[in-house]
Amino acid sequence: MRANYDFTIEDLGKRNTKSPIAMSTIRGEKLANYVTDNEFVRFGVDVKPGPQPPVKKNQALECAGPREVIYFSPANVHAGVVTCGGLCPGLNDVIRAVVRCLWHRYGVRRISGIQYGYKGFLPEYQFGVKPLSPNVVDDIHKLGGSFLGSSRGGGKEVTKIVDSIEQLNLNMLFTIGGDGTQRGTLDIAEEINKRRLKVALVGIPKTVDNDFSLIQKSFGFDTAVDKAVEVVAAAHMEAHSAINGIGLVKVMGRESGFIAAHTALASHEVNFVLIPEVPFNLEGYNGFLHHLEQRMLSRKHAVIVVAEGAMQEQLITDKKLDASGNLKLVDVGTYLRDRIIKYFEEKHIEINLKYIDPSYAIRSAPANPSDSIYCERLGNAAAHAAMAGKTNLIIGLVNNEFVHLPIKAVISQRNHVDPESSLWRDTLDATHQPAMMINQFGDSKPK
């Protein structure tokens, strides 16, 4: 399947401007080096013994970083920065990094923040733009949320958005957002191409769910896990201190259970992890509730972490979409809470259940040090790519290298926890939950 990806990166045209960044072109001088367009990273690292087939250029990933010759003259640049979709730890760190790199490294003096997502481009909202400079953004990384504001939707108003891009005379736009945001970026790119405009579009992947395909991780994910572990510690203390205590924690993860799995591995206090990728029965001889009962009888307490997207195929009866085009989910946390309470009441077993949903507290938190470092490097790489005239790409980390990835390839599918992967195997080892909680013979085990 990997051979089908085309990793070719689009350019706006020939580069003729010498970069104002003083770097070396010679390896071994112990000076920071420019990156050339002939530096690539292999996508797949798994190999079989024996001769390896040659890697075609369009199947390798172009390395990110500053080019010696750039496309835009810094004095003529007007850059735009926009954050879209839900909040995520690290948004302000990325804004700060982009602005400071453009300003200090390239001498760009016109940088505008588009307020409240793609809706900030639409004239009917009249939000205006925020002039950005190092003095404005230097301390915003200490805050959660988005300094520019964010919103869902608006990305389909492509004609109006590109009209605003023309009126603002933007020649580069940094779109910080998730899957829906980057689909909007591609739509904007198509309209820009129709008008034959020279605008560099560079995406920076944002989703706490870590469900972007191809890239190693999205920014905000480490902070989400960090905060979720704190909540699990509280849930464990509540459960351990009560008679037959149960701590139930719901974490984010619409289609992917990465936060739930990593939280279990990091906390060492989770007994059940329920994620969208691994189906399970509630009732029956091998259902979740039976195994929870066995845990309570033997250990007198339990901690459960459930991803918000778990069980949705059973819970959703009326499919509706939000402004970003995402399926509206049923609250699996409250559903599980009520089912667990009812189950033990019918069994006449006393329990004390504490349900915690920290979702919004997690996503609005400032970035932790790991994410802050990651965001700084993503923002710098995005600025370098745009100044070089690269377009329709996302900056990502692959095999621990920052690379340029075509937006179309990254959003072609979602990243999911593989139930046969080492991550899920280690999660099972950490929780000791059954590998499968499915009734193979119906609800009643045959005699």
GROMACS .gro file of C-alpha atoms in nm:
model
  447
    1MET     CA    1   0.000   0.000   0.000
    2ARG     CA    2   0.286   0.238   0.075
    3ALA     CA    3   0.404   0.224  -0.286
    4ASN     CA    4   0.076   0.390  -0.388
    5TYR     CA    5   0.153   0.714  -0.204
    6ASP     CA    6   0.283   1.001  -0.412
    7PHE     CA    7   0.487   1.228  -0.184
    8THR     CA    8   0.571   1.486  -0.450
    9ILE     CA    9   0.565   1.839  -0.307
   10GLU     CA   10   0.434   2.126  -0.516
   11ASP     CA   11   0.635   2.445  -0.572
   12LEU     CA   12   0.507   2.788  -0.671
   13GLY     CA   13   0.791   2.831  -0.918
   14LYS     CA   14   1.161   2.885  -0.961
   15ARG     CA   15   1.348   3.022  -0.661
   16ASN     CA   16   1.577   3.321  -0.722
   17THR     CA   17   1.616   3.499  -0.388
   18LYS     CA   18   1.916   3.434  -0.164
   19SER     CA   19   1.802   3.346   0.187
   20PRO     CA   20   1.885   3.608   0.452
   21ILE     CA   21   1.959   3.324   0.694
   22ALA     CA   22   2.335   3.270   0.717
   23MET     CA   23   2.401   2.897   0.708
   24SER     CA   24   2.653   2.655   0.564
   25THR     CA   25   2.635   2.447   0.248
   26ILE     CA   26   2.930   2.228   0.349
   27ARG     CA   27   2.894   1.932   0.583
   28GLY     CA   28   3.154   1.895   0.857
   29GLU     CA   29   3.202   2.265   0.935
   30LYS     CA   30   3.009   2.235   1.260
   31LEU     CA   31   2.772   2.507   1.140
   32ALA     CA   32   2.399   2.485   1.088
   33ASN     CA   33   2.329   2.372   0.732
   34TYR     CA   34   2.074   2.457   0.467
   35VAL     CA   35   1.851   2.172   0.353
   36THR     CA   36   1.847   2.085  -0.016
   37ASP     CA   37   1.560   1.948  -0.223
   38ASN     CA   38   1.762   1.628  -0.266
   39GLU     CA   39   1.742   1.530   0.101
   40PHE     CA   40   1.477   1.268   0.168
   41VAL     CA   41   1.358   1.028   0.436
   42ARG     CA   42   1.232   0.677   0.370
   43PHE     CA   43   0.869   0.637   0.476
   44GLY     CA   44   0.860   0.270   0.575
   45VAL     CA   45   1.128   0.143   0.811
   46ASP     CA   46   1.028  -0.223   0.823
   47VAL     CA   47   1.237  -0.442   0.592
   48LYS     CA   48   1.284  -0.807   0.506
   49PRO     CA   49   1.631  -0.963   0.477
   50GLY     CA   50   1.772  -0.953   0.129
   51PRO     CA   51   1.818  -0.695  -0.146
   52GLN     CA   52   1.591  -0.392  -0.117
   53PRO     CA   53   1.410  -0.242  -0.416
   54PRO     CA   54   1.516   0.112  -0.506
   55VAL     CA   55   1.307   0.396  -0.366
   56LYS     CA   56   1.155   0.624  -0.627
   57LYS     CA   57   1.176   0.998  -0.564
   58ASN     CA   58   0.800   1.039  -0.531
   59GLN     CA   59   0.790   0.760  -0.270
   60ALA     CA   60   1.039   0.934  -0.040
   61LEU     CA   61   0.966   1.221   0.196
   62GLU     CA   62   1.123   1.559   0.132
   63CYS     CA   63   1.313   1.690   0.436
   64ALA     CA   64   1.190   2.012   0.595
   65GLY     CA   65   1.416   2.304   0.676
   66PRO     CA   66   1.561   2.631   0.543
   67ARG     CA   67   1.663   2.649   0.176
   68GLU     CA   68   1.963   2.848   0.056
   69VAL     CA   69   1.759   3.006  -0.224
   70ILE     CA   70   1.398   3.104  -0.150
   71TYR     CA   71   1.096   3.196  -0.360
   72PHE     CA   72   0.963   3.502  -0.181
   73SER     CA   73   1.144   3.829  -0.121
   74PRO     CA   74   1.090   3.890   0.254
   75ALA     CA   75   1.014   4.260   0.202
   76ASN     CA   76   0.717   4.167  -0.019
   77VAL     CA   77   0.568   3.898   0.204
   78HIS     CA   78   0.233   3.928   0.374
   79ALA     CA   79   0.174   3.609   0.576
   80GLY     CA   80  -0.152   3.493   0.731
   81VAL     CA   81  -0.196   3.254   1.025
   82VAL     CA   82  -0.527   3.086   1.113
   83THR     CA   83  -0.633   2.829   1.374
   84CYS     CA   84  -0.944   2.621   1.302
   85GLY     CA   85  -1.161   2.357   1.469
   86GLY     CA   86  -1.153   2.258   1.835
   87LEU     CA   87  -0.893   2.376   2.081
   88CYS     CA   88  -0.572   2.183   2.136
   89PRO     CA   89  -0.267   2.228   2.360
   90GLY     CA   90   0.013   2.399   2.166
   91LEU     CA   91  -0.186   2.622   1.930
   92ASN     CA   92  -0.026   2.935   2.070
   93ASP     CA   93   0.320   2.778   2.061
   94VAL     CA   94   0.282   2.716   1.686
   95ILE     CA   95   0.155   3.070   1.620
   96ARG     CA   96   0.449   3.208   1.816
   97ALA     CA   97   0.704   2.993   1.634
   98VAL     CA   98   0.576   3.086   1.285
   99VAL     CA   99   0.573   3.458   1.365
  100ARG     CA  100   0.915   3.466   1.529
  101CYS     CA  101   1.081   3.262   1.253
  102LEU     CA  102   0.937   3.482   0.977
  103TRP     CA  103   1.025   3.800   1.164
  104HIS     CA  104   1.367   3.726   1.310
  105ARG     CA  105   1.509   3.485   1.052
  106TYR     CA  106   1.366   3.627   0.730
  107GLY     CA  107   1.286   3.988   0.815
  108VAL     CA  108   0.915   3.958   0.726
  109ARG     CA  109   0.725   4.254   0.871
  110ARG     CA  110   0.366   4.192   0.757
  111ILE     CA  111   0.208   3.901   0.944
  112SER     CA  112  -0.167   3.889   1.007
  113GLY     CA  113  -0.362   3.665   1.241
  114ILE     CA  114  -0.698   3.560   1.099
  115GLN     CA  115  -0.945   3.552   1.387
  116TYR     CA  116  -1.185   3.266   1.465
  117GLY     CA  117  -1.087   3.014   1.200
  118TYR     CA  118  -1.199   3.024   0.839
  119LYS     CA  119  -1.496   3.239   0.944
  120GLY     CA  120  -1.244   3.518   0.998
  121PHE     CA  121  -1.211   3.543   0.619
  122LEU     CA  122  -1.585   3.589   0.566
  123PRO     CA  123  -1.692   3.954   0.536
  124GLU     CA  124  -2.026   3.902   0.710
  125TYR     CA  125  -1.850   3.833   1.042
  126GLN     CA  126  -1.632   4.147   1.031
  127PHE     CA  127  -1.376   4.005   1.272
  128GLY     CA  128  -1.082   4.190   1.117
  129VAL     CA  129  -0.722   4.070   1.144
  130LYS     CA  130  -0.463   4.094   1.421
  131PRO     CA  131  -0.122   4.233   1.324
  132LEU     CA  132   0.136   3.989   1.463
  133SER     CA  133   0.492   4.055   1.571
  134PRO     CA  134   0.731   3.909   1.831
  135ASN     CA  135   0.617   4.172   2.082
  136VAL     CA  136   0.260   4.051   2.040
  137VAL     CA  137   0.322   3.676   2.054
  138ASP     CA  138   0.625   3.636   2.282
  139ASP     CA  139   0.427   3.524   2.588
  140ILE     CA  140   0.123   3.355   2.434
  141HIS     CA  141   0.274   3.006   2.472
  142LYS     CA  142   0.204   3.034   2.844
  143LEU     CA  143  -0.169   3.040   2.774
  144GLY     CA  144  -0.410   2.765   2.674
  145GLY     CA  145  -0.661   2.793   2.393
  146SER     CA  146  -0.595   2.995   2.078
  147PHE     CA  147  -0.470   3.353   2.089
  148LEU     CA  148  -0.643   3.408   1.753
  149GLY     CA  149  -0.967   3.232   1.845
  150SER     CA  150  -1.102   2.934   1.658
  151SER     CA  151  -1.427   2.804   1.511
  152ARG     CA  152  -1.570   2.511   1.322
  153GLY     CA  153  -1.704   2.547   0.972
  154GLY     CA  154  -1.664   2.823   0.716
  155GLY     CA  155  -1.414   2.626   0.511
  156LYS     CA  156  -1.666   2.555   0.236
  157GLU     CA  157  -1.706   2.925   0.158
  158VAL     CA  158  -1.406   2.893  -0.069
  159THR     CA  159  -1.484   3.178  -0.309
  160LYS     CA  160  -1.526   3.427  -0.023
  161ILE     CA  161  -1.213   3.302   0.151
  162VAL     CA  162  -0.996   3.343  -0.159
  163ASP     CA  163  -1.155   3.682  -0.225
  164SER     CA  164  -1.035   3.786   0.122
  165ILE     CA  165  -0.690   3.638   0.060
  166GLU     CA  166  -0.667   3.855  -0.254
  167GLN     CA  167  -0.798   4.166  -0.077
  168LEU     CA  168  -0.548   4.120   0.206
  169ASN     CA  169  -0.277   4.054  -0.054
  170LEU     CA  170  -0.163   3.743   0.135
  171ASN     CA  171   0.104   3.539  -0.040
  172MET     CA  172   0.134   3.268   0.224
  173LEU     CA  173  -0.118   3.116   0.464
  174PHE     CA  174  -0.047   2.885   0.757
  175THR     CA  175  -0.351   2.671   0.844
  176ILE     CA  176  -0.328   2.516   1.190
  177GLY     CA  177  -0.594   2.251   1.228
  178GLY     CA  178  -0.714   1.896   1.189
  179ASP     CA  179  -0.855   1.683   0.913
  180GLY     CA  180  -1.144   1.918   0.829
  181THR     CA  181  -0.918   2.222   0.829
  182GLN     CA  182  -0.673   2.061   0.588
  183ARG     CA  183  -0.954   1.949   0.357
  184GLY     CA  184  -1.054   2.314   0.353
  185THR     CA  185  -0.695   2.407   0.268
  186LEU     CA  186  -0.708   2.181  -0.037
  187ASP     CA  187  -1.035   2.342  -0.151
  188ILE     CA  188  -0.876   2.685  -0.109
  189ALA     CA  189  -0.572   2.566  -0.308
  190GLU     CA  190  -0.795   2.459  -0.596
  191GLU     CA  191  -0.958   2.802  -0.614
  192ILE     CA  192  -0.618   2.973  -0.586
  193ASN     CA  193  -0.493   2.766  -0.878
  194LYS     CA  194  -0.798   2.861  -1.085
  195ARG     CA  195  -0.716   3.229  -1.027
  196ARG     CA  196  -0.346   3.166  -1.094
  197LEU     CA  197  -0.243   3.325  -0.766
  198LYS     CA  198   0.096   3.269  -0.609
  199VAL     CA  199   0.004   3.180  -0.252
  200ALA     CA  200   0.190   2.921  -0.044
  201LEU     CA  201  -0.044   2.707   0.166
  202VAL     CA  202   0.124   2.524   0.455
  203GLY     CA  203  -0.070   2.310   0.703
  204ILE     CA  204   0.034   2.228   1.057
  205PRO     CA  205  -0.140   1.913   1.192
  206LYS     CA  206  -0.351   1.968   1.502
  207THR     CA  207  -0.552   1.697   1.672
  208VAL     CA  208  -0.526   1.568   2.026
  209ASP     CA  209  -0.665   1.237   1.901
  210ASN     CA  210  -0.339   1.173   1.710
  211ASP     CA  211  -0.538   1.036   1.417
  212PHE     CA  212  -0.357   1.199   1.125
  213SER     CA  213  -0.223   0.926   0.900
  214LEU     CA  214   0.144   0.898   0.796
  215ILE     CA  215   0.286   1.130   1.062
  216GLN     CA  216   0.432   1.009   1.390
  217LYS     CA  217   0.216   1.223   1.615
  218SER     CA  218   0.013   1.542   1.617
  219PHE     CA  219   0.098   1.826   1.850
  220GLY     CA  220  -0.110   1.841   2.167
  221PHE     CA  221  -0.119   1.464   2.205
  222ASP     CA  222   0.154   1.443   2.470
  223THR     CA  223  -0.015   1.713   2.678
  224ALA     CA  224  -0.351   1.536   2.647
  225VAL     CA  225  -0.201   1.214   2.780
  226ASP     CA  226  -0.021   1.405   3.056
  227LYS     CA  227  -0.346   1.564   3.174
  228ALA     CA  228  -0.544   1.242   3.136
  229VAL     CA  229  -0.296   1.059   3.360
  230GLU     CA  230  -0.359   1.317   3.633
  231VAL     CA  231  -0.733   1.253   3.607
  232VAL     CA  232  -0.684   0.874   3.618
  233ALA     CA  233  -0.475   0.914   3.934
  234ALA     CA  234  -0.769   1.095   4.095
  235ALA     CA  235  -1.015   0.832   3.971
  236HIS     CA  236  -0.795   0.556   4.112
  237MET     CA  237  -0.772   0.729   4.450
  238GLU     CA  238  -1.152   0.768   4.462
  239ALA     CA  239  -1.205   0.404   4.366
  240HIS     CA  240  -0.943   0.267   4.603
  241SER     CA  241  -1.082   0.466   4.895
  242ALA     CA  242  -1.444   0.355   4.860
  243ILE     CA  243  -1.637   0.032   4.913
  244ASN     CA  244  -1.630  -0.140   4.574
  245GLY     CA  245  -1.513   0.183   4.415
  246ILE     CA  246  -1.519   0.230   4.039
  247GLY     CA  247  -1.348   0.520   3.862
  248LEU     CA  248  -1.479   0.581   3.509
  249VAL     CA  249  -1.288   0.833   3.294
  250LYS     CA  250  -1.387   0.941   2.944
  251VAL     CA  251  -1.110   1.080   2.723
  252MET     CA  252  -1.109   1.224   2.374
  253GLY     CA  253  -1.076   0.996   2.073
  254ARG     CA  254  -1.355   1.012   1.817
  255GLU     CA  255  -1.227   0.735   1.591
  256SER     CA  256  -0.892   0.646   1.747
  257GLY     CA  257  -0.808   0.525   2.094
  258PHE     CA  258  -0.452   0.653   2.118
  259ILE     CA  259  -0.510   0.880   2.419
  260ALA     CA  260  -0.689   0.602   2.607
  261ALA     CA  261  -0.418   0.344   2.534
  262HIS     CA  262  -0.125   0.574   2.615
  263THR     CA  263  -0.296   0.695   2.932
  264ALA     CA  264  -0.328   0.336   3.053
  265LEU     CA  265   0.038   0.269   2.980
  266ALA     CA  266   0.153   0.587   3.152
  267SER     CA  267  -0.065   0.563   3.463
  268HIS     CA  268  -0.027   0.191   3.552
  269GLU     CA  269  -0.362   0.218   3.733
  270VAL     CA  270  -0.615   0.138   3.458
  271ASN     CA  271  -0.794  -0.198   3.453
  272PHE     CA  272  -1.006  -0.161   3.139
  273VAL     CA  273  -0.948   0.044   2.822
  274LEU     CA  274  -1.241   0.070   2.582
  275ILE     CA  275  -1.164   0.214   2.236
  276PRO     CA  276  -1.343   0.247   1.900
  277GLU     CA  277  -1.110   0.004   1.722
  278VAL     CA  278  -1.180  -0.293   1.950
  279PRO     CA  279  -1.549  -0.394   1.967
  280PHE     CA  280  -1.688  -0.548   2.285
  281ASN     CA  281  -2.015  -0.674   2.431
  282LEU     CA  282  -2.156  -0.520   2.745
  283GLU     CA  283  -2.371  -0.812   2.856
  284GLY     CA  284  -2.313  -1.186   2.844
  285TYR     CA  285  -2.070  -1.444   2.974
  286ASN     CA  286  -1.770  -1.273   2.809
  287GLY     CA  287  -1.903  -0.917   2.810
  288PHE     CA  288  -1.739  -0.618   2.972
  289LEU     CA  289  -1.982  -0.601   3.265
  290HIS     CA  290  -1.915  -0.965   3.357
  291HIS     CA  291  -1.540  -0.905   3.361
  292LEU     CA  292  -1.588  -0.585   3.562
  293GLU     CA  293  -1.790  -0.784   3.817
  294GLN     CA  294  -1.513  -1.043   3.844
  295ARG     CA  295  -1.262  -0.765   3.900
  296MET     CA  296  -1.477  -0.613   4.175
  297LEU     CA  297  -1.519  -0.947   4.349
  298SER     CA  298  -1.145  -1.012   4.349
  299ARG     CA  299  -0.989  -0.665   4.395
  300LYS     CA  300  -1.276  -0.450   4.529
  301HIS     CA  301  -1.202  -0.155   4.300
  302ALA     CA  302  -1.152  -0.079   3.930
  303VAL     CA  303  -1.053   0.205   3.697
  304ILE     CA  304  -1.198   0.225   3.345
  305VAL     CA  305  -1.085   0.455   3.064
  306VAL     CA  306  -1.319   0.489   2.767
  307ALA     CA  307  -1.252   0.681   2.445
  308GLU     CA  308  -1.543   0.903   2.338
  309GLY     CA  309  -1.581   0.714   2.009
  310ALA     CA  310  -1.624   0.371   2.167
  311MET     CA  311  -1.957   0.187   2.112
  312GLN     CA  312  -2.087   0.450   1.871
  313GLU     CA  313  -2.196   0.189   1.617
  314GLN     CA  314  -2.439   0.067   1.886
  315LEU     CA  315  -2.539   0.405   2.027
  316ILE     CA  316  -2.598   0.629   1.726
  317THR     CA  317  -2.948   0.602   1.585
  318ASP     CA  318  -2.965   0.932   1.394
  319LYS     CA  319  -2.650   1.034   1.206
  320LYS     CA  320  -2.592   1.409   1.224
  321LEU     CA  321  -2.280   1.612   1.141
  322ASP     CA  322  -2.128   1.909   1.320
  323ALA     CA  323  -2.000   2.226   1.147
  324SER     CA  324  -1.665   2.055   1.076
  325GLY     CA  325  -1.832   1.759   0.905
  326ASN     CA  326  -1.770   1.523   1.198
  327LEU     CA  327  -2.034   1.275   1.306
  328LYS     CA  328  -2.209   1.388   1.625
  329LEU     CA  329  -2.141   1.129   1.893
  330VAL     CA  330  -2.359   0.992   2.169
  331ASP     CA  331  -2.207   1.041   2.515
  332VAL     CA  332  -2.063   0.695   2.582
  333GLY     CA  333  -1.939   0.802   2.925
  334THR     CA  334  -2.279   0.873   3.077
  335TYR     CA  335  -2.425   0.571   2.897
  336LEU     CA  336  -2.164   0.338   3.050
  337ARG     CA  337  -2.204   0.499   3.391
  338ASP     CA  338  -2.578   0.431   3.392
  339ARG     CA  339  -2.541   0.076   3.259
  340ILE     CA  340  -2.277  -0.013   3.519
  341ILE     CA  341  -2.490   0.123   3.804
  342LYS     CA  342  -2.797  -0.064   3.681
  343TYR     CA  343  -2.603  -0.390   3.637
  344PHE     CA  344  -2.471  -0.396   3.993
  345GLU     CA  345  -2.805  -0.284   4.138
  346GLU     CA  346  -2.968  -0.587   3.973
  347LYS     CA  347  -2.692  -0.804   4.119
  348HIS     CA  348  -2.750  -0.645   4.464
  349ILE     CA  349  -2.382  -0.555   4.481
  350GLU     CA  350  -2.298  -0.222   4.642
  351ILE     CA  351  -2.065  -0.001   4.435
  352ASN     CA  352  -1.943   0.358   4.451
  353LEU     CA  353  -1.891   0.492   4.099
  354LYS     CA  354  -1.721   0.824   4.021
  355TYR     CA  355  -1.747   0.945   3.661
  356ILE     CA  356  -1.502   1.207   3.531
  357ASP     CA  357  -1.508   1.372   3.188
  358PRO     CA  358  -1.202   1.601   3.160
  359SER     CA  359  -1.221   1.653   2.782
  360TYR     CA  360  -1.244   2.032   2.762
  361ALA     CA  361  -1.006   2.086   3.054
  362ILE     CA  362  -0.747   1.878   2.867
  363ARG     CA  363  -0.776   2.037   2.524
  364SER     CA  364  -0.767   2.394   2.655
  365ALA     CA  365  -0.452   2.341   2.865
  366PRO     CA  366  -0.117   2.500   2.779
  367ALA     CA  367   0.131   2.269   2.609
  368ASN     CA  368   0.365   2.064   2.826
  369PRO     CA  369   0.743   2.088   2.756
  370SER     CA  370   0.742   1.797   2.510
  371ASP     CA  371   0.462   1.948   2.301
  372SER     CA  372   0.606   2.298   2.332
  373ILE     CA  373   0.935   2.179   2.179
  374TYR     CA  374   0.748   1.996   1.904
  375CYS     CA  375   0.533   2.301   1.822
  376GLU     CA  376   0.837   2.528   1.805
  377ARG     CA  377   1.001   2.300   1.550
  378LEU     CA  378   0.681   2.251   1.349
  379GLY     CA  379   0.630   2.628   1.329
  380ASN     CA  380   0.989   2.691   1.219
  381ALA     CA  381   0.969   2.420   0.952
  382ALA     CA  382   0.638   2.564   0.826
  383ALA     CA  383   0.791   2.912   0.789
  384HIS     CA  384   1.091   2.773   0.599
  385ALA     CA  385   0.865   2.576   0.364
  386ALA     CA  386   0.646   2.875   0.282
  387MET     CA  387   0.942   3.107   0.220
  388ALA     CA  388   1.083   2.849  -0.022
  389GLY     CA  389   0.756   2.855  -0.217
  390LYS     CA  390   0.646   2.507  -0.112
  391THR     CA  391   0.268   2.469  -0.112
  392ASN     CA  392  -0.023   2.234  -0.044
  393LEU     CA  393   0.177   2.050   0.220
  394ILE     CA  394   0.167   1.956   0.585
  395ILE     CA  395   0.468   1.963   0.813
  396GLY     CA  396   0.502   1.632   0.994
  397LEU     CA  397   0.738   1.414   1.193
  398VAL     CA  398   0.820   1.080   1.030
  399ASN     CA  399   1.089   0.848   1.162
  400ASN     CA  400   1.199   1.131   1.394
  401GLU     CA  401   1.264   1.365   1.100
  402PHE     CA  402   1.064   1.675   1.007
  403VAL     CA  403   0.937   1.637   0.653
  404HIS     CA  404   0.702   1.785   0.393
  405LEU     CA  405   0.393   1.575   0.323
  406PRO     CA  406   0.128   1.645   0.057
  407ILE     CA  407  -0.199   1.738   0.228
  408LYS     CA  408  -0.389   1.503   0.000
  409ALA     CA  409  -0.186   1.202   0.118
  410VAL     CA  410  -0.216   1.287   0.488
  411ILE     CA  411  -0.595   1.326   0.485
  412SER     CA  412  -0.658   1.024   0.263
  413GLN     CA  413  -0.735   0.816   0.572
  414ARG     CA  414  -0.736   0.831   0.952
  415ASN     CA  415  -0.480   0.676   1.182
  416HIS     CA  416  -0.617   0.406   1.412
  417VAL     CA  417  -0.493   0.183   1.692
  418ASP     CA  418  -0.420  -0.153   1.533
  419PRO     CA  419  -0.562  -0.427   1.760
  420GLU     CA  420  -0.277  -0.652   1.642
  421SER     CA  421  -0.005  -0.393   1.712
  422SER     CA  422   0.251  -0.387   1.991
  423LEU     CA  423   0.079  -0.076   2.134
  424TRP     CA  424  -0.246  -0.262   2.197
  425ARG     CA  425  -0.061  -0.573   2.311
  426ASP     CA  426   0.125  -0.365   2.570
  427THR     CA  427  -0.202  -0.199   2.673
  428LEU     CA  428  -0.352  -0.544   2.741
  429ASP     CA  429  -0.042  -0.633   2.942
  430ALA     CA  430  -0.080  -0.315   3.148
  431THR     CA  431  -0.452  -0.361   3.223
  432HIS     CA  432  -0.479  -0.742   3.233
  433GLN     CA  433  -0.816  -0.708   3.062
  434PRO     CA  434  -0.925  -0.989   2.828
  435ALA     CA  435  -0.798  -0.961   2.472
  436MET     CA  436  -1.156  -0.999   2.348
  437MET     CA  437  -1.478  -0.924   2.533
  438ILE     CA  438  -1.707  -1.074   2.271
  439ASN     CA  439  -1.967  -1.347   2.326
  440GLN     CA  440  -1.879  -1.600   2.058
  441PHE     CA  441  -2.191  -1.811   2.121
  442GLY     CA  442  -2.446  -1.538   2.195
  443ASP     CA  443  -2.513  -1.398   2.539
  444SER     CA  444  -2.515  -1.739   2.710
  445LYS     CA  445  -2.212  -1.965   2.713
  446PRO     CA  446  -2.301  -2.316   2.589
  447LYS     CA  447  -2.287  -2.591   2.849
   0.00000   0.00000   0.00000
